[in-house]
Amino acid sequence: MDIERFVETRKRLGLAQSELCDGICTQATLSRFENNGQVPNLKILIQLCNRLNLPLGELFPKVGVKNSEAVEKMNQIEFWLITSEFELARQLLTTIDQKALEEDSILDLRYHYLNGFLEIYAESPTMDILFIFDQIITAKHNEDSEIFHLLAYTGIGMVYMREGDQDKAEFYFQKVLERIYEYPNRTIEDTWRVLHILFQTAVFYSEIDEIEASDVLCHYAINICSDNHVTYYLARAAIQLAKNAIKQAAPVHEILELIHDARAYSKINRNKVALAELKKMEESVKQGEK
């Protein structure tokens, strides 16, 4: 509650405490409110504000208003990150003033997480990306920031994978796997982020030809989608399963079945990027069948 606003208004009107509270409450009650933050009952507070011609609502904090526009933008960016619309997401991120988020540690971490992954997809310099994720890792670690630390480890693993340093990449992906299975999904955004981590880790293990591990992670992601009624990562997990099947030279009908499942999920989510990728995959598989 903005008690300072209350006191400033009383003093600006030239009212002593005794004058303001006359006929409403004791001076001790008003003093405890102004000096100790002990809020009187609502009826008294309304009468005091009415005498000051101060709307009671102006004393209450404006929860979420300051950064509401940034939150809405980040929600859209995170959705585009899921649906692989990376350039759209990157353009929208440039419209957010990161400096204005620094007072809200969680929003600041979210900004760096989104920025880091989008810079990966933009193939930005390695050191620039590592610096972004380092700002997450070096931030104060608590329950609310845990998921962003895991995302930062995932991003760093992706960078080292891109650079061909398998050992360093596996070090970071392993740090994620040690904790991700026990992470409590409290919000739908948490679920998206856990799925993002599982998917990228599955991609890594596929790249190093640990197909069984990759398949396990993809199936786990699909189970999370099913249990939480989330469809956005179904397509990406199914696509990765199809790629794994291709790498293992699985029977064509099994590969096509996985492609068809992934296409169905992609249509539900209107994921044009995934649909285009699946079309090329299917054509390639059918050509190899001839």
Coordinates of C-alpha atoms in Angstrom, one line a residue:
M1 CA 0.0 0.0 0.0
D2 CA 1.3 3.5 -0.9
I3 CA 1.2 5.0 2.6
E4 CA 3.7 7.7 1.5
R5 CA 1.0 9.0 -1.0
F6 CA -1.5 9.2 1.9
V7 CA 0.9 11.1 4.1
E8 CA 2.0 13.5 1.3
T9 CA -1.7 14.3 0.6
R10 CA -2.4 15.0 4.2
K11 CA 0.6 17.3 4.6
R12 CA -0.1 19.1 1.2
L13 CA -3.6 19.9 2.5
G14 CA -2.1 21.3 5.7
L15 CA -3.9 18.8 8.0
A16 CA -2.5 17.6 11.3
Q17 CA -3.1 14.0 12.2
S18 CA -5.5 15.1 14.9
E19 CA -7.5 17.1 12.4
L20 CA -7.7 14.4 9.8
C21 CA -8.8 11.7 12.2
D22 CA -11.3 13.8 14.1
G23 CA -14.6 12.0 14.3
I24 CA -13.3 9.0 12.4
C25 CA -10.7 7.3 14.6
T26 CA -8.2 7.9 17.3
Q27 CA -4.9 9.7 16.5
A28 CA -3.1 6.6 17.7
T29 CA -4.8 4.6 15.0
L30 CA -3.8 7.1 12.3
S31 CA -0.3 7.3 13.6
R32 CA 0.1 3.5 13.6
F33 CA -1.0 3.5 9.9
E34 CA 1.3 6.3 8.8
N35 CA 4.4 5.4 10.8
N36 CA 4.2 1.6 11.2
G37 CA 2.1 0.5 8.2
Q38 CA -0.6 -0.9 10.4
V39 CA -3.7 -0.6 8.2
P40 CA -6.9 0.3 9.9
N41 CA -10.2 -1.4 9.0
L42 CA -11.5 -0.7 5.6
K43 CA -14.4 1.5 6.8
I44 CA -12.0 3.9 8.6
L45 CA -9.6 3.9 5.7
I46 CA -12.3 4.9 3.3
Q47 CA -13.5 7.8 5.6
L48 CA -9.9 9.0 5.9
C49 CA -9.4 9.0 2.2
N50 CA -12.7 10.7 1.5
R51 CA -11.7 13.5 3.9
L52 CA -8.5 13.9 1.9
N53 CA -10.4 13.6 -1.4
L54 CA -8.0 10.8 -2.2
P55 CA -9.4 7.7 -4.1
L56 CA -8.7 4.7 -2.0
G57 CA -7.6 2.8 -5.2
E58 CA -4.6 5.1 -5.6
L59 CA -3.1 3.6 -2.4
F60 CA -3.0 0.1 -3.8
P61 CA 0.0 -1.1 -5.8
K62 CA -0.4 -1.3 -9.6
V63 CA 0.3 -5.0 -9.8
G64 CA 1.7 -6.0 -13.1
V65 CA 0.9 -2.8 -14.9
K66 CA 4.4 -1.5 -15.3
N67 CA 5.7 -4.5 -17.4
S68 CA 2.4 -5.8 -18.7
E69 CA 3.2 -4.9 -22.3
A70 CA 6.6 -6.5 -22.0
V71 CA 5.0 -9.7 -20.6
E72 CA 2.5 -9.9 -23.4
K73 CA 5.3 -9.5 -25.9
M74 CA 7.4 -12.2 -24.3
N75 CA 4.4 -14.5 -24.2
Q76 CA 4.1 -14.1 -28.0
I77 CA 7.9 -14.5 -28.4
E78 CA 7.9 -17.7 -26.4
F79 CA 5.0 -19.1 -28.5
W80 CA 6.9 -18.3 -31.7
L81 CA 10.0 -19.9 -30.2
I82 CA 7.9 -23.1 -29.9
T83 CA 6.5 -22.9 -33.4
S84 CA 10.0 -22.1 -34.9
E85 CA 9.0 -18.6 -36.1
F86 CA 12.4 -17.4 -35.0
E87 CA 12.7 -14.2 -37.1
L88 CA 9.3 -12.9 -36.0
A89 CA 10.3 -13.6 -32.4
R90 CA 13.6 -11.9 -32.8
Q91 CA 12.1 -8.8 -34.3
L92 CA 9.5 -8.5 -31.5
L93 CA 12.2 -8.9 -28.9
T94 CA 14.0 -5.8 -30.2
T95 CA 11.0 -3.8 -29.2
I96 CA 11.4 -4.6 -25.5
D97 CA 13.5 -2.3 -23.3
Q98 CA 15.5 -4.8 -21.3
K99 CA 16.8 -2.2 -18.9
A100 CA 13.2 -1.5 -17.8
L101 CA 12.9 -5.1 -16.7
E102 CA 15.9 -5.2 -14.3
E103 CA 13.8 -4.4 -11.2
D104 CA 11.9 -7.6 -11.9
S105 CA 14.5 -10.4 -11.6
I106 CA 12.2 -13.1 -13.1
L107 CA 11.2 -11.0 -16.1
D108 CA 14.9 -10.1 -16.6
L109 CA 15.9 -13.8 -16.6
R110 CA 13.1 -14.6 -19.0
Y111 CA 14.3 -11.9 -21.4
H112 CA 17.8 -13.3 -21.4
Y113 CA 16.5 -16.8 -21.9
L114 CA 14.5 -15.8 -25.0
N115 CA 17.3 -13.6 -26.3
G116 CA 19.9 -16.4 -25.9
F117 CA 17.9 -19.0 -27.8
L118 CA 17.0 -16.6 -30.5
E119 CA 20.7 -15.7 -30.9
I120 CA 21.5 -19.4 -31.3
Y121 CA 19.0 -19.8 -34.1
A122 CA 20.3 -16.6 -35.7
E123 CA 23.8 -18.3 -35.6
S124 CA 25.3 -15.4 -33.7
P125 CA 28.9 -15.5 -32.4
T126 CA 29.5 -18.1 -29.7
M127 CA 30.9 -15.6 -27.1
D128 CA 27.9 -13.3 -27.5
I129 CA 25.5 -16.2 -26.8
L130 CA 27.5 -17.5 -23.8
F131 CA 27.6 -14.0 -22.3
I132 CA 23.8 -13.8 -22.5
F133 CA 23.4 -17.2 -20.7
D134 CA 26.1 -16.3 -18.2
Q135 CA 23.8 -13.4 -17.0
I136 CA 21.3 -16.1 -16.0
I137 CA 23.8 -18.5 -14.4
T138 CA 25.4 -15.7 -12.3
A139 CA 22.0 -14.3 -11.2
K140 CA 20.7 -15.2 -7.7
H141 CA 19.5 -18.8 -7.7
N142 CA 16.2 -19.6 -6.0
E143 CA 13.1 -21.7 -6.7
D144 CA 11.6 -19.2 -9.1
S145 CA 14.8 -18.9 -11.2
E146 CA 15.5 -22.6 -11.3
I147 CA 13.9 -23.2 -14.7
F148 CA 15.9 -20.4 -16.3
H149 CA 19.2 -21.8 -15.0
L150 CA 18.2 -25.1 -16.6
L151 CA 17.4 -23.3 -19.9
A152 CA 20.7 -21.5 -19.8
Y153 CA 22.6 -24.9 -19.4
T154 CA 20.6 -26.2 -22.3
G155 CA 21.5 -23.2 -24.4
I156 CA 25.2 -23.5 -23.6
G157 CA 25.0 -27.2 -24.5
M158 CA 23.5 -26.3 -27.8
V159 CA 26.3 -23.8 -28.5
Y160 CA 29.0 -26.2 -27.8
M161 CA 27.2 -28.8 -29.9
R162 CA 27.2 -26.3 -32.7
E163 CA 30.9 -25.8 -32.2
G164 CA 31.6 -29.5 -32.4
D165 CA 32.7 -29.8 -28.8
Q166 CA 30.8 -32.9 -27.8
D167 CA 32.4 -33.3 -24.3
K168 CA 31.5 -29.7 -23.2
A169 CA 28.0 -30.0 -24.7
E170 CA 27.3 -33.3 -22.9
F171 CA 28.6 -31.8 -19.6
Y172 CA 25.8 -29.1 -19.8
F173 CA 23.1 -31.4 -21.1
Q174 CA 23.9 -33.9 -18.3
K175 CA 23.6 -31.1 -15.7
V176 CA 20.1 -30.5 -17.1
L177 CA 19.1 -34.2 -17.0
E178 CA 20.1 -34.5 -13.4
R179 CA 17.4 -32.0 -12.4
I180 CA 14.8 -31.8 -15.1
Y181 CA 12.9 -35.0 -14.2
E182 CA 12.1 -33.7 -10.7
Y183 CA 11.3 -30.1 -11.8
P184 CA 7.7 -29.2 -10.6
N185 CA 5.7 -27.7 -13.4
R186 CA 3.7 -25.0 -11.7
T187 CA 2.5 -23.1 -14.8
I188 CA 1.8 -23.7 -18.5
E189 CA 4.9 -21.7 -19.3
D190 CA 6.9 -24.1 -17.0
T191 CA 5.6 -27.0 -19.0
W192 CA 6.6 -25.3 -22.3
R193 CA 10.1 -24.7 -21.0
V194 CA 10.6 -28.2 -19.7
L195 CA 9.5 -29.5 -23.1
H196 CA 11.9 -27.2 -24.8
I197 CA 14.7 -28.5 -22.7
L198 CA 13.8 -32.2 -23.3
F199 CA 13.5 -31.6 -27.1
Q200 CA 16.9 -29.9 -27.4
T201 CA 18.5 -32.6 -25.3
A202 CA 16.9 -35.2 -27.5
V203 CA 18.3 -33.5 -30.5
F204 CA 21.8 -33.5 -29.0
Y205 CA 21.7 -37.2 -28.2
S206 CA 20.5 -37.9 -31.7
E207 CA 23.4 -35.9 -33.1
I208 CA 25.9 -38.0 -31.2
D209 CA 24.1 -41.2 -32.3
E210 CA 22.7 -42.0 -28.9
I211 CA 19.4 -42.7 -30.6
E212 CA 17.9 -44.7 -27.7
A213 CA 18.5 -41.9 -25.3
S214 CA 17.0 -39.4 -27.8
D215 CA 13.9 -41.6 -28.3
V216 CA 13.4 -41.9 -24.6
L217 CA 13.5 -38.1 -24.2
C218 CA 11.1 -37.6 -27.1
H219 CA 8.6 -40.1 -25.7
Y220 CA 8.9 -38.4 -22.3
A221 CA 8.1 -35.1 -23.9
I222 CA 5.1 -36.6 -25.7
N223 CA 3.8 -38.0 -22.4
I224 CA 4.1 -34.6 -20.7
C225 CA 2.2 -33.0 -23.6
S226 CA -0.6 -35.7 -23.2
D227 CA -0.8 -35.4 -19.4
N228 CA -0.9 -31.6 -19.5
H229 CA -3.1 -31.2 -22.7
V230 CA -0.3 -29.3 -24.4
T231 CA 0.1 -29.8 -28.1
Y232 CA 2.9 -27.4 -29.2
Y233 CA 5.8 -29.8 -28.7
L234 CA 4.1 -32.9 -30.0
A235 CA 5.0 -32.1 -33.5
R236 CA 8.7 -31.4 -32.8
A237 CA 9.1 -34.5 -30.7
A238 CA 7.4 -36.6 -33.4
I239 CA 9.6 -35.1 -36.0
Q240 CA 12.7 -35.9 -34.0
L241 CA 11.5 -39.5 -33.6
A242 CA 11.1 -39.7 -37.4
K243 CA 14.6 -38.4 -37.9
N244 CA 15.9 -40.9 -35.4
A245 CA 14.1 -43.7 -37.3
I246 CA 15.7 -42.5 -40.5
K247 CA 19.1 -42.5 -39.0
Q248 CA 18.5 -46.1 -37.8
A249 CA 17.3 -47.2 -41.3
A250 CA 13.9 -48.2 -39.8
P251 CA 11.3 -49.7 -42.2
V252 CA 9.8 -47.1 -44.4
H253 CA 6.2 -47.7 -43.2
E254 CA 7.4 -46.9 -39.6
I255 CA 9.1 -43.7 -40.7
L256 CA 6.1 -42.6 -42.7
E257 CA 3.8 -43.3 -39.7
L258 CA 5.9 -41.1 -37.5
I259 CA 5.9 -38.4 -40.2
H260 CA 2.1 -38.6 -40.5
D261 CA 1.7 -38.3 -36.8
A262 CA 3.9 -35.2 -36.7
R263 CA 2.0 -33.7 -39.6
A264 CA -1.3 -34.1 -37.7
Y265 CA 0.2 -32.4 -34.6
S266 CA 1.6 -29.6 -36.8
K267 CA -1.8 -29.0 -38.5
I268 CA -3.4 -28.6 -35.1
N269 CA -0.9 -26.0 -34.1
R270 CA -0.8 -24.4 -37.6
N271 CA 3.0 -24.8 -37.5
K272 CA 3.9 -23.9 -41.1
V273 CA 7.6 -24.4 -40.5
A274 CA 7.1 -28.0 -39.3
L275 CA 4.7 -28.8 -42.1
A276 CA 7.2 -27.6 -44.7
E277 CA 10.0 -29.7 -43.1
L278 CA 7.8 -32.8 -42.9
K279 CA 6.9 -32.5 -46.6
K280 CA 10.6 -32.6 -47.6
M281 CA 11.2 -35.5 -45.2
E282 CA 8.3 -37.5 -46.7
E283 CA 9.4 -36.9 -50.2
S284 CA 13.0 -37.9 -49.4
V285 CA 11.8 -41.1 -47.7
K286 CA 9.6 -42.1 -50.6
Q287 CA 12.3 -41.4 -53.1
G288 CA 14.6 -43.6 -51.2
E289 CA 12.0 -46.3 -51.2
K290 CA 12.0 -46.5 -55.0

